[in-house]
Coordinates of C-alpha atoms in Angstrom, one line a residue:
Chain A
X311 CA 143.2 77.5 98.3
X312 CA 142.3 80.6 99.9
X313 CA 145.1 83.7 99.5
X314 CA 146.1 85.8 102.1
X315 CA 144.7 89.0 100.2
X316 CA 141.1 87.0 100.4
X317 CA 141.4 86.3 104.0
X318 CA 142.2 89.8 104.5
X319 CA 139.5 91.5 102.4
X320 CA 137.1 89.6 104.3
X321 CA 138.3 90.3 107.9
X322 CA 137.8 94.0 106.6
X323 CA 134.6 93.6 105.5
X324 CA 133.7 91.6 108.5
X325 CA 134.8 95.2 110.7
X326 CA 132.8 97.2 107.9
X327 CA 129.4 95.7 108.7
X328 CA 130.1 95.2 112.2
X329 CA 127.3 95.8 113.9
X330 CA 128.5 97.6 116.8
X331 CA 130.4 100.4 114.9
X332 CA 129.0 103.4 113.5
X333 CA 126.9 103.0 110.4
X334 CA 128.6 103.1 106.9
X335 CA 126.7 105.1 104.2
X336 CA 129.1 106.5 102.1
X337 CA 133.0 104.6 102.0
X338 CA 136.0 106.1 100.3
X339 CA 139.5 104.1 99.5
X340 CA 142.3 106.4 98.8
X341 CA 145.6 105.4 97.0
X342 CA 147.4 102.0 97.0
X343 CA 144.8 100.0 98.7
X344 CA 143.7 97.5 96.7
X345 CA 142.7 95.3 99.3
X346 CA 140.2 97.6 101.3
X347 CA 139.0 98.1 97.8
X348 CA 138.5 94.5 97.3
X349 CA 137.0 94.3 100.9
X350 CA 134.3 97.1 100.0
X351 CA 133.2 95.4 97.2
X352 CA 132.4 92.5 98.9
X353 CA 130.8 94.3 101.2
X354 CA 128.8 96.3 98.2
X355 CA 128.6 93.3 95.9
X356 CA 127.1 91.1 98.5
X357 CA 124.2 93.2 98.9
X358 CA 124.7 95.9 101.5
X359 CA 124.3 99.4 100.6
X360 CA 126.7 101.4 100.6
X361 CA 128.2 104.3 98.8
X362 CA 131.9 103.4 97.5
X363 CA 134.3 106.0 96.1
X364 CA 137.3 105.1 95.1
X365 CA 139.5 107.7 94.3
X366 CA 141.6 106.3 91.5
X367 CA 139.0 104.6 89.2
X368 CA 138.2 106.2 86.1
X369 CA 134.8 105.1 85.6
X370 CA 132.3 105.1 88.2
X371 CA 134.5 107.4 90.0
X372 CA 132.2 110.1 91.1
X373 CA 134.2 113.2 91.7
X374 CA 134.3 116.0 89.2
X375 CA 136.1 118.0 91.5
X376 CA 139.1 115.0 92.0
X377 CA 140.5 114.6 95.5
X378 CA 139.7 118.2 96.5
X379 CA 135.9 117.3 96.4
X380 CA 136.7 113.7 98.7
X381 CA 138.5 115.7 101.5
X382 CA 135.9 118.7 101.4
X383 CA 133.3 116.1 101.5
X384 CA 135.4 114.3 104.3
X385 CA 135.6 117.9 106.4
X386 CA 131.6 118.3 106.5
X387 CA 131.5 114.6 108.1
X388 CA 130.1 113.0 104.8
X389 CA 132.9 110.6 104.4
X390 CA 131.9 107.7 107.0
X391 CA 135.0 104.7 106.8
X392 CA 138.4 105.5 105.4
X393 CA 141.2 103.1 105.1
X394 CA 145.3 103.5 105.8
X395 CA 148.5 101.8 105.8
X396 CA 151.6 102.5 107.0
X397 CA 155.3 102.1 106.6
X398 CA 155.5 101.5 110.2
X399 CA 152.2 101.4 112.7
X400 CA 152.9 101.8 116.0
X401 CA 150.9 100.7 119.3
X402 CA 149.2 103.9 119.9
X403 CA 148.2 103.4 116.2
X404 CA 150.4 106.3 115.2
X405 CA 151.1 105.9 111.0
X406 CA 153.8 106.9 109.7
X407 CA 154.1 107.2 105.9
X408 CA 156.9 109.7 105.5
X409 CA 159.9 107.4 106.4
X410 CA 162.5 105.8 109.2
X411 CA 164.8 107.3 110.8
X412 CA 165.2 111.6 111.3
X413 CA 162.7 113.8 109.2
X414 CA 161.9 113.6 106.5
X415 CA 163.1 109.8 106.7
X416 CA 166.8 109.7 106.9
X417 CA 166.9 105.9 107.2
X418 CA 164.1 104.6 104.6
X419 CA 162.0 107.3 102.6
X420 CA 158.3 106.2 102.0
X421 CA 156.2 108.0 99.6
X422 CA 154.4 110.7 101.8
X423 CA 151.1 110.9 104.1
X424 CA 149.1 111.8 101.3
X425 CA 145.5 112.5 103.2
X426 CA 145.9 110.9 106.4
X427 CA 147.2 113.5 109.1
X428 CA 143.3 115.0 107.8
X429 CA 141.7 112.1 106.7
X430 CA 142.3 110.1 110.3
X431 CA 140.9 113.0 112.1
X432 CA 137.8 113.5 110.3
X433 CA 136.5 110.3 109.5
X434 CA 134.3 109.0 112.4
X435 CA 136.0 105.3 111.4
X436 CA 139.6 104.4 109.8
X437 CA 140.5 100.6 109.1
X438 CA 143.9 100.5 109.3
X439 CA 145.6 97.8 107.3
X440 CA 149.0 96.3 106.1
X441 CA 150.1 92.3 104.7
X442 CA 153.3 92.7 106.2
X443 CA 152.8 91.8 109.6
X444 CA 156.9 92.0 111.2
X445 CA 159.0 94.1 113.5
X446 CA 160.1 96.5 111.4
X447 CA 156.3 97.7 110.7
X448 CA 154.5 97.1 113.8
X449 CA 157.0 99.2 116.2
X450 CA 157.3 100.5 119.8
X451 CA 156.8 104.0 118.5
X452 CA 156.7 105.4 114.7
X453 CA 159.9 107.3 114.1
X454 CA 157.7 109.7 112.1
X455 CA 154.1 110.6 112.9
X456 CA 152.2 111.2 110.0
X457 CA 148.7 111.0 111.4
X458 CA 148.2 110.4 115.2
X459 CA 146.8 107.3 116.8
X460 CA 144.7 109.5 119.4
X461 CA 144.5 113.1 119.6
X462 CA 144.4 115.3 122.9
X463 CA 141.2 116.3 124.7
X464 CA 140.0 119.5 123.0
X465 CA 141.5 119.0 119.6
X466 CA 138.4 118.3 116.7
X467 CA 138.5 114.6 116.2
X468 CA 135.9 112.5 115.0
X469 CA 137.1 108.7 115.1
X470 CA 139.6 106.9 115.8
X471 CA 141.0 103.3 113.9
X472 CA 138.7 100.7 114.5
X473 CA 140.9 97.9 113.8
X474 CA 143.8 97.0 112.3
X475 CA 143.9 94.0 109.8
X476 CA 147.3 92.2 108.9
X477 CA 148.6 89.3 106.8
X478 CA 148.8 87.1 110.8
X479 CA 145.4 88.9 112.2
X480 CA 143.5 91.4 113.3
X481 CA 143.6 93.8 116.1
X482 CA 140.8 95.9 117.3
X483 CA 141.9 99.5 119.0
X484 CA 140.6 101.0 122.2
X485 CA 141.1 104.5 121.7
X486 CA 140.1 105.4 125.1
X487 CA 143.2 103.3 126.3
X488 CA 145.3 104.1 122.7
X489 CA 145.9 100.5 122.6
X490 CA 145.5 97.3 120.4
X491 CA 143.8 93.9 121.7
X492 CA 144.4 90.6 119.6
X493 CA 140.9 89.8 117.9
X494 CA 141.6 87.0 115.8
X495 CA 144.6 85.2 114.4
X496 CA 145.1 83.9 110.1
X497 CA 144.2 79.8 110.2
X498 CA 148.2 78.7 110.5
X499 CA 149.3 81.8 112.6
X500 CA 149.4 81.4 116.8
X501 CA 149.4 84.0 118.9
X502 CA 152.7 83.3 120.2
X503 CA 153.6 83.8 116.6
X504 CA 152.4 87.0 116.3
X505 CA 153.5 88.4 120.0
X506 CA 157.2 87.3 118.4
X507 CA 156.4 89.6 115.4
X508 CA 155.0 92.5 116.8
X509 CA 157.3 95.2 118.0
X510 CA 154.7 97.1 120.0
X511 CA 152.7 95.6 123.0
X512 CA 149.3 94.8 123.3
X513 CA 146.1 93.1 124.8
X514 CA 145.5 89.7 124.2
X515 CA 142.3 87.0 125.4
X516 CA 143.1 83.7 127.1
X517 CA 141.6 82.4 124.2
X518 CA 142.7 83.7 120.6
X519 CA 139.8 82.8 117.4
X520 CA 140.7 82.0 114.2
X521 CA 139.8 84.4 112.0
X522 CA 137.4 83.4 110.3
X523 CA 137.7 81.7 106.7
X524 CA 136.1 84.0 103.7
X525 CA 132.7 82.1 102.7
X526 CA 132.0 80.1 99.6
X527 CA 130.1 82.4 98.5
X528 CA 132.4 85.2 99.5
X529 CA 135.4 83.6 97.8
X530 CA 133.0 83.8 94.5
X531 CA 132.3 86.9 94.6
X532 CA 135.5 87.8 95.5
X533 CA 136.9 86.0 92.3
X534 CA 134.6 86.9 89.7
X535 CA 132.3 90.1 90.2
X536 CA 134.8 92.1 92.9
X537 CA 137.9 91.3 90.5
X538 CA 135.7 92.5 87.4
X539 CA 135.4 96.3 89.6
X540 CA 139.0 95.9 90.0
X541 CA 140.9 95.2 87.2
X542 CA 141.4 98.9 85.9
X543 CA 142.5 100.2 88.8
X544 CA 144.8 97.6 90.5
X545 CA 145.9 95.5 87.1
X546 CA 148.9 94.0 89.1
X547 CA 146.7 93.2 92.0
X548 CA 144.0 91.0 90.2
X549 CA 147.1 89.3 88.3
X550 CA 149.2 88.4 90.7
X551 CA 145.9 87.2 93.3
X552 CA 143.6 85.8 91.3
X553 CA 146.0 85.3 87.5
X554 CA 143.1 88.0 85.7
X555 CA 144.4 90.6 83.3
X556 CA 142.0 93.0 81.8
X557 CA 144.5 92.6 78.4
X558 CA 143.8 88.5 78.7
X559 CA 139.6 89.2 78.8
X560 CA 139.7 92.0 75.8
X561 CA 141.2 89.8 74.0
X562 CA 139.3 86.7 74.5
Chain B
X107 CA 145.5 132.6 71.3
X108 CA 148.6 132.1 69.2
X109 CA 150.0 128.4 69.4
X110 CA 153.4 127.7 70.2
X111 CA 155.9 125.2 69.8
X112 CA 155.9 122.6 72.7
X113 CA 159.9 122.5 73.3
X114 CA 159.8 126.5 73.1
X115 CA 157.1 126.8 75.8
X116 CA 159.2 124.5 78.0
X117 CA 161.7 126.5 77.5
X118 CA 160.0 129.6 78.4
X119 CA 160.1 128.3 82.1
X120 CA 162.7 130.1 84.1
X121 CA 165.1 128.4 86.2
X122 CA 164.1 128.5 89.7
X123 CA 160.1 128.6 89.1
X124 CA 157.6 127.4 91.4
X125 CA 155.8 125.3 89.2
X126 CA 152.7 123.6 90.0
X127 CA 151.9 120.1 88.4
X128 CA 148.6 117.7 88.8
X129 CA 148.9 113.9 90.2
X130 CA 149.3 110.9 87.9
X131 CA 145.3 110.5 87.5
X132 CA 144.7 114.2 86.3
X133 CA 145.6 115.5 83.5
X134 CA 149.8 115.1 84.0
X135 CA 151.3 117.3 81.6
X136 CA 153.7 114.5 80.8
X137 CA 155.3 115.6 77.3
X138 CA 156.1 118.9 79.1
X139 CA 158.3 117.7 81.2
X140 CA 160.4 115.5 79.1
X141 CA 160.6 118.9 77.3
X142 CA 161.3 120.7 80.3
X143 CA 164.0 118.0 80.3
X144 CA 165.1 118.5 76.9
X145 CA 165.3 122.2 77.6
X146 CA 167.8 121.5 80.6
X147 CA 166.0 123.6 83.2
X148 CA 167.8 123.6 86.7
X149 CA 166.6 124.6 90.4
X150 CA 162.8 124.2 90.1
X151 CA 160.5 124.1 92.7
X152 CA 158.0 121.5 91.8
X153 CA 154.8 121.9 93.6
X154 CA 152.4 118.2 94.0
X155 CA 148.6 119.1 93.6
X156 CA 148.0 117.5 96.2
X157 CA 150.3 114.6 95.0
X158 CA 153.7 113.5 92.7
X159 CA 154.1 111.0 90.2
X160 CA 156.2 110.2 87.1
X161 CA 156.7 113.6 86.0
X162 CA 157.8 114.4 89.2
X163 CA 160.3 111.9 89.3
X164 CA 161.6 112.0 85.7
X165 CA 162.0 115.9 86.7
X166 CA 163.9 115.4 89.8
X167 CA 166.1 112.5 88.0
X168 CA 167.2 115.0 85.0
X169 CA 168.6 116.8 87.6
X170 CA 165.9 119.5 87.0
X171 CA 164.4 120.0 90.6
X172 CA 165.9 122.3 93.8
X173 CA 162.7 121.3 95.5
X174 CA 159.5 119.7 95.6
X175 CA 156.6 120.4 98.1
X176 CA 153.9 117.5 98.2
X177 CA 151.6 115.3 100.0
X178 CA 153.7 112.2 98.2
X179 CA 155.9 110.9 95.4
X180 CA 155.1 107.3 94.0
X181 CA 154.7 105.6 90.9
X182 CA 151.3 104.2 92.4
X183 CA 150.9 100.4 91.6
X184 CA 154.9 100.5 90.0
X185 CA 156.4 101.1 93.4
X186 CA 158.5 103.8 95.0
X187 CA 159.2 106.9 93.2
X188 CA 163.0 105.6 92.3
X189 CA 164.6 109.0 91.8
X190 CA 163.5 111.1 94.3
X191 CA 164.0 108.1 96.4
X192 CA 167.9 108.5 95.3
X193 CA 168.3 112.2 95.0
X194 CA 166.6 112.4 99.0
X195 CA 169.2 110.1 100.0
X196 CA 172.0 112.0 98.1
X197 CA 170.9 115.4 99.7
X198 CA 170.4 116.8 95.4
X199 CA 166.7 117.7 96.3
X200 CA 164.9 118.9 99.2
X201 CA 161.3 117.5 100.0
X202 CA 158.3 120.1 101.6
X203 CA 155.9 117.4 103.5
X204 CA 152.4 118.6 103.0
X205 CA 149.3 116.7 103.3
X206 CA 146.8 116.6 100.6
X207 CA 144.3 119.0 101.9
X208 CA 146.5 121.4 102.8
X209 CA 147.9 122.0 99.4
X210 CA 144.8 121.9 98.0
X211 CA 143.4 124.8 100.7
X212 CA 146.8 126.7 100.1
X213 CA 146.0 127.4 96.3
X214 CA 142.3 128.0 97.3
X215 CA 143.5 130.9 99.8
X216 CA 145.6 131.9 96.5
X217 CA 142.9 131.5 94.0
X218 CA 140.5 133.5 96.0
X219 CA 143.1 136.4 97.0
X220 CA 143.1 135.7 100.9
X221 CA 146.3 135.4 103.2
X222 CA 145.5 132.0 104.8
X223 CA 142.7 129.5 105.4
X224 CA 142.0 127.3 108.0
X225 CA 142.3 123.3 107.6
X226 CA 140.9 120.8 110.3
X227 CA 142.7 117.9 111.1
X228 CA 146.4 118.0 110.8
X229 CA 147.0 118.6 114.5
X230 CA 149.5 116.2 116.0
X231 CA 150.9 115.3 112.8
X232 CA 154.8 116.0 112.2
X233 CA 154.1 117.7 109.1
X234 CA 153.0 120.7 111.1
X235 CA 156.1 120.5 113.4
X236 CA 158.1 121.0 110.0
X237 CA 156.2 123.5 108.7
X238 CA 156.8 126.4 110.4
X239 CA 154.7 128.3 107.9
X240 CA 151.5 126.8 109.1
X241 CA 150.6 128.1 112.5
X242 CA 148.0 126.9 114.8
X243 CA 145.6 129.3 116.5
X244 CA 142.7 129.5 118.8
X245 CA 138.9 129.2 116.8
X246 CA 138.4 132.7 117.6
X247 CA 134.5 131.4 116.7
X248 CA 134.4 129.2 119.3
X249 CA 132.9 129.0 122.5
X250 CA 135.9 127.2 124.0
X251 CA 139.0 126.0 123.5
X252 CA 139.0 125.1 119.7
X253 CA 142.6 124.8 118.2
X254 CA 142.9 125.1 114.5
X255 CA 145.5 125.1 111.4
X256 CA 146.1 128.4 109.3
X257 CA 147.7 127.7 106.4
X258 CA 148.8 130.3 103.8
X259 CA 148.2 131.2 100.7
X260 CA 150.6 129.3 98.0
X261 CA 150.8 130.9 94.4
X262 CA 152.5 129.3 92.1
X263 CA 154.9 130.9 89.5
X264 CA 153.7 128.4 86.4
X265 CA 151.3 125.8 86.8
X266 CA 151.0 123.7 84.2
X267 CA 148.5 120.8 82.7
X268 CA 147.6 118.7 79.6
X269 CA 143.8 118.9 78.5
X270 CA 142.0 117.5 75.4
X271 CA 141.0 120.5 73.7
X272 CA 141.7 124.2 73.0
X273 CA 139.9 126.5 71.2
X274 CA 140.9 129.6 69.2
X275 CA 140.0 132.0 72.5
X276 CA 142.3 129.6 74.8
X277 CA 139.3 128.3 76.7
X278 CA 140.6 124.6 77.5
X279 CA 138.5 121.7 78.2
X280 CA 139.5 119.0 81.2
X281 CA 136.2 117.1 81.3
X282 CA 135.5 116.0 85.1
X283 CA 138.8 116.9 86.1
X284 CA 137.4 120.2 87.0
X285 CA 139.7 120.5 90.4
X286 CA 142.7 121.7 87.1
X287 CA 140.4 124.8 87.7
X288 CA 142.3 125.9 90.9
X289 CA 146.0 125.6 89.8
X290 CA 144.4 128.1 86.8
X291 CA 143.1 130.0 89.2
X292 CA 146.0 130.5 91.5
X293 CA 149.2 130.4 89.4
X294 CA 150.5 133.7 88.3
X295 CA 151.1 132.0 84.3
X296 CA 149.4 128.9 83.1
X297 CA 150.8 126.7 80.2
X298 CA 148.6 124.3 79.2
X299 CA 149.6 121.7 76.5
X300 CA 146.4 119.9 74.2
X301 CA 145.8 117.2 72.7
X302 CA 144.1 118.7 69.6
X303 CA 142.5 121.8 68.4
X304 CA 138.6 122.7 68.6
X305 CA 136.9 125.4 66.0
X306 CA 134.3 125.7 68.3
X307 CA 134.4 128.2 71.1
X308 CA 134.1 125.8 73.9
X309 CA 132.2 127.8 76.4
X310 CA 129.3 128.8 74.0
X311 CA 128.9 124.9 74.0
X312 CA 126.4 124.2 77.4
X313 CA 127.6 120.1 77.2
X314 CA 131.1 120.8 77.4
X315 CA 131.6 124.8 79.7
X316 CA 131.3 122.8 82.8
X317 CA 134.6 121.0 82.1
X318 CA 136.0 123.9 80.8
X319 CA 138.6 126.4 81.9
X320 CA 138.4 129.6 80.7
X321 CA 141.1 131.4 78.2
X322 CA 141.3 134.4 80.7
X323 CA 143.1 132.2 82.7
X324 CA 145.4 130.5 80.5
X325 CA 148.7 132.2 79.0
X326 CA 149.8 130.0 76.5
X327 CA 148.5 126.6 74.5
X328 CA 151.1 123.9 72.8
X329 CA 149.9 120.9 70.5
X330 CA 151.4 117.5 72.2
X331 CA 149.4 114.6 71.0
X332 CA 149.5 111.5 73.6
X333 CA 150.9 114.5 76.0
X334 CA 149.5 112.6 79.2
X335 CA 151.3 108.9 77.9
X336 CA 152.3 106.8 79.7
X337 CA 149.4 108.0 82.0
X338 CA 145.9 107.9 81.3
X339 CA 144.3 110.5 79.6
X340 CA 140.0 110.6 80.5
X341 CA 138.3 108.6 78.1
X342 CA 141.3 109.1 75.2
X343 CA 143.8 106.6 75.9
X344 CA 144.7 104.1 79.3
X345 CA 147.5 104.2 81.2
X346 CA 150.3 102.2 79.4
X347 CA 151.4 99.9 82.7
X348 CA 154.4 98.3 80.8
X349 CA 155.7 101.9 80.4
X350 CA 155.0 102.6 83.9
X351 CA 157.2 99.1 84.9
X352 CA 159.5 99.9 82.4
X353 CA 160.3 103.1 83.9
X354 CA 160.5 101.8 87.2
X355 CA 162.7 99.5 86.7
X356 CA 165.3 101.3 84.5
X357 CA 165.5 104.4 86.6
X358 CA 166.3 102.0 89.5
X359 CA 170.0 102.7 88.6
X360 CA 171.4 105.8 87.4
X361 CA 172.6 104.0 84.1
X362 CA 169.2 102.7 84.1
X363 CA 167.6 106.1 83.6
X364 CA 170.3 107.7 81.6
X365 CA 168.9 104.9 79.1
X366 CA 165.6 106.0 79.8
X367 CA 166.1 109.3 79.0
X368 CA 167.8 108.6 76.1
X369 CA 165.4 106.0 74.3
X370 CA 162.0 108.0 75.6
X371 CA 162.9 111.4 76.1
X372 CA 166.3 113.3 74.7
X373 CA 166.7 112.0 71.1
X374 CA 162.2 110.9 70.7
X375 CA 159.6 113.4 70.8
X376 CA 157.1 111.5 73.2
X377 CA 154.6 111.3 70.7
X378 CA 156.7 108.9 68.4
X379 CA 157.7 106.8 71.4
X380 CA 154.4 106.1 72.6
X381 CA 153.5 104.6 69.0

C-alpha cells in the first residue's frame, strides 16, 4: 500500500532531478511542507548531492542568522529550488496564501504569504505543491495574489514554477505561455477526473501517463531513513503517514 | 543590570506599543505574554519578525492587540492560528500583510539608521498594492528600466525575546539565533526575559560572544524559567506538541479559550503549568 504523501514526494523528487531543469545545488523548504521535505530527502538520501536547508529543523539546520540569512542567501541567487503551496493556485500559477474573498481575505483567512511574493521571484525554480486537488483550490483566478505566476518583461525575475504536484497529478508550467499542461495522472485518477476537479484550464496530451509508482527501494527509504530526518520537525506528519512517533522510538 | 519581576516588566509595556516579537522557532518570549495578558494591556501593535505564532494568538485572543503587522499567523503543524482567525472575521483586530523579507529589511533600515532600503521581488504581489507605505521606484543604478521596492524603515517601540542566559552587565546569550540581534538593534527598548542567570560576563567568553547580544542594547532582564514553553527553547527543552494541540483545540471556541486562559495563564505562572 503506497500513500498518497509517498506518491507525491516522489513525483517531486522526480521534477528535482529532472534532467532538463536547472541544476540543484543548494535546496531550501520553508514552513508547512512536510512533503517537499520528504521529497528532498529522497532525493538526498538516495545519493544525489545536494545541499538541503530546511528552515524549521533544529538540528542540522544551518542558519545562525534564522530566516533572514535564507532570503539574503536567496536574493544573491544561492538558493536554487524552493517549494510553495497555496490556499487557492490559479492557472497562471498565481498563489494566494492570504485568503478568499476581498483583502485581506474576507471570505476564508489563510495564514499569510510568508516568503513567497520574494521567494517566487528569486529562486531560478519553485515546485509548487498542494494534496488537495478540487475546485475550490485550483481556480480561474486567485482572489488574492500573494506571489505572481509570471511577472512582466523588465521586472527582476529569476524562475518561474516548474511544476505543480497534487494528490490527482502533476502539471508542468510554461511560463512563456503562463499555463499548466497535464504531465501525469495518480494510478486510480483519469484525466477526465481531474479536468472535472480543476477550476482553471489547461493543456492536456492525447495520451495522459500514470505517474509513476515510488520504487521499492524508494518506498524504503522513504519509510525508514527519510522518516528518521523527519520526525522532529513534522511529528504529526510521520504519525499519521507512516504510524512513527519520535516519543514511541525514545522510548523503546 | 538590576533584575526585575517578570509580571512588573509586562506591565511596564504601555498600551498602544509597537512591540516587536520573534516567530515560534526563535526564541518566543512566551511567559511574557501570558503576563502581558495577566497585566491586561489593550491596543497593541504586534509586529511578526518576519512571522506569528502562539504568542501572537494568545495576545490577540486576550483581547490585547489593535493590530498586528506580519508575514503570517499559524500555529505551524497545529493548524490555523484560531483567534486571529476569529477576531479578523469579527473586525476586533486589524492585520498589516507583509512578506518575510520585507520585515526583516524594514528593521535592518531601522537598525542601521537609514530611511528605507530596497527589497527585490515583491513586485506583482498584492501585498504591495496594500501597502501604500512601500513605493516602487526606478533602479536609479541601472542602465535600463529596473523597477524596485523601497521599503522604510520600521522601529519598534518594545521588542521583546526570551534567551538562555544573562549576565550581571545585561549582555544576553541566544546561541545561533543570532538574527534576535536585529529586533535589539532596531527597537527603541528591549525586554528580554532568561532562563537563568550567568556569573560570567558573557562577552569575555570567545565560545559563547558570537551568540551574544550585547547589554548596551538591552533595557531590562526578567527570570522566567521554561519562558519559551510550550515552544522549543535551542538545545534546553522541545516543543511540547500536546500543548500546542491542546491549545488549538480549546481556543477553537471562545469558551474554549477562556478555559485556556484560565488553567495555563490567569490563575498559573507558566512555569508551574509546564511541570
Amino acid at each position: 500500500m503506497i500513500a498518497l504523501e509517498e506518491r507525491m514526494a516522489a513525483a517531486i523528487a522526480a521534477l528535482i532531478l529532472d534532467p532538463a531543469a536547472p541544476p540543484v545545488r543548494h535546496i531550501a523548504v520553508g514552513a508547512a511542507s512536510p512533503i517537499p521535505a520528504a521529497a528532498c530527502w529522497l532525493v538526498k538520501k538516495g545519493g544525489h548531492p545536494v545541499r538541503l536547508s530546511l528552515l524549521h529543523k533544529h538540528t542540522g539546520n544551518p542558519f545562525t542568522e534564522g530566516t533572514r540569512e535564507l532570503f539574503d542567501l536567496t536574493g544573491q541567487g544561492r538558493i536554487d529550488l524552493f517549494f510553495l503551496g497555496g490556499g487557492q493556485i490559479d492557472g497562471q500559477a498565481n498563489i494566494n496564501l492570504i485568503g478568499t474573498g476581498d483583502w485581506p481575505g474576507s471570505k476564508v483567512r489563510f495564514p499569510g504569504s510568508f516568503g513567497s511574493a520574494f521567494m517566487y521571484l528569486m529562486t531560478p525554480r519553485t515546485i509548487l505543491f498542494r494534496e488537495e486537488h478540487s475546485p475550490r483550490v485550483f481556480v480561474p483566478r486567485v482572489d488574492i495574489v500573494s506571489a505572481p505566476g509570471v511577472s512582466p518583461p523588465g521586472v527582476f525575475r529569476r524562475g518561474t514554477a516548474q511544476g505543480l504536484v497534487t494528490g490527482r497529478c502533476v502539471f508542468r508550467f510554461d511560463p512563456a505561455r503562463a499555463r499548466f499542461t497535464l504531465a501525469s495522472v495518480h494510478p486510480g485518477e483519469t484525466a477526465e477526473n481531474v479536468r472535472a476537479s480543476t477550476g482553471f484550464d489547461y493543456d492536456e496530451p492525447a495520451d495522459v501517463p500514470a505517474t509513476p509508482d515510488p520504487t521499492d527501494q524508494q518506498l524504503a527509504l522513504l519509510r525508514g531513513p527519510v522518516c528518521d530526518e523527519m520526525l522532529e520537525t513534522y511529528p504529526d506528519f510521520c504519525a499519521r503517514v507512516w504510524q512513527r512517533r519520535a516519543s514511541d522510538e525514545r522510548a523503546a | 543590570m538590576a533584575l526585575e519581576n517578570l509580571d512588573a516588566l509586562a506591565a511596564s509595556v504601555p498600551d498602544g506599543a509597537l512591540v516587536a516579537l520573534p516567530p515560534d522557532n526563535s526564541l518566543t518570549p512566551a511567559a511574557f505574554a501570558r503576563a502581558l495578558v495577566r497585566a491586561g494591556k489593550r491596543e497593541l501593535r504586534l509586529v511578526g519578525v518576519p512571522v506569528s505564532g502562539y504568542a501572537t494568538d494568545l495576545l490577540i485572543g486576550a483581547g490585547c492587540v489593535a493590530s498586528v503587522q506580519t508575514s503570517g499567523v499559524s500555529l505551524g503543524e497545529a493548524g490555523f492560528a484560531p483567534c486571529f482567525t476569529r477576531a479578523l472575521a469579527a473586525g476586533l483586530v486589524k492585520v498589516i500583510d507583509a512578506t518575510c523579507p520585507a520585515m526583516h529589511t524594514m528593521l535592518q533600515a531601522a537598525e542601521k539608521g537609514v530611511p528605507f532600503m530596497p527589497l527585490r521581488g515583491v513586485i506583482g504581489s498584492d501585498i504591495l498594492a496594500h501597502r501604500p507605505d512601500w513605493k516602487v521606484i526606478d533602479n536609479p543604478f541601472a542602465a535600463s528600466g529596473d523597477p524596485i521596492v523601497l521599503l522604510p524603515a520600521l522601529q519598534p517601540d518594545i521588542a521583546v525575546f526570551h534567551a538562555v542566559m544573562a549576565d550581571p552587565d545585561g549582555n544576553v546569550w541566544v546561541g545561533k539565533r543570532r538574527e534576535l540581534a536585529t529586533i535589539a538593534h532596531a527597537a527603541r527598548r528591549v525586554l528580554v526575559t532568561v532562563e537563568r542567570l550567568t556569573d560570567r560576563n558573557l562577552l569575555d567568553d570567545d565560545r559563547l560572544a558570537p551568540g551574544t547580544i550585547s547589554g548596551a542594547y538591552v533595557d531590562a532582564t526578567a527570570l522566567a524559567e521554561r519562558g519559551t514553553w510550550p515552544i522549543a527553547l535551542l538545545d534546553e527543552y522541545g516543543f511540547d506538541a500536546a500543548h500546542m494541540a491542546e491549545y488549538a483545540k480549546l481556543a477553537r471556541s471562545e469558551d474554549g479559550f477562556r478555559a485556556y486562559l484560565e488553567r495555563y495563564v490567569l490563575t498559573l505562572p507558566a512555569q508551574a503549568a509546564a511541570e
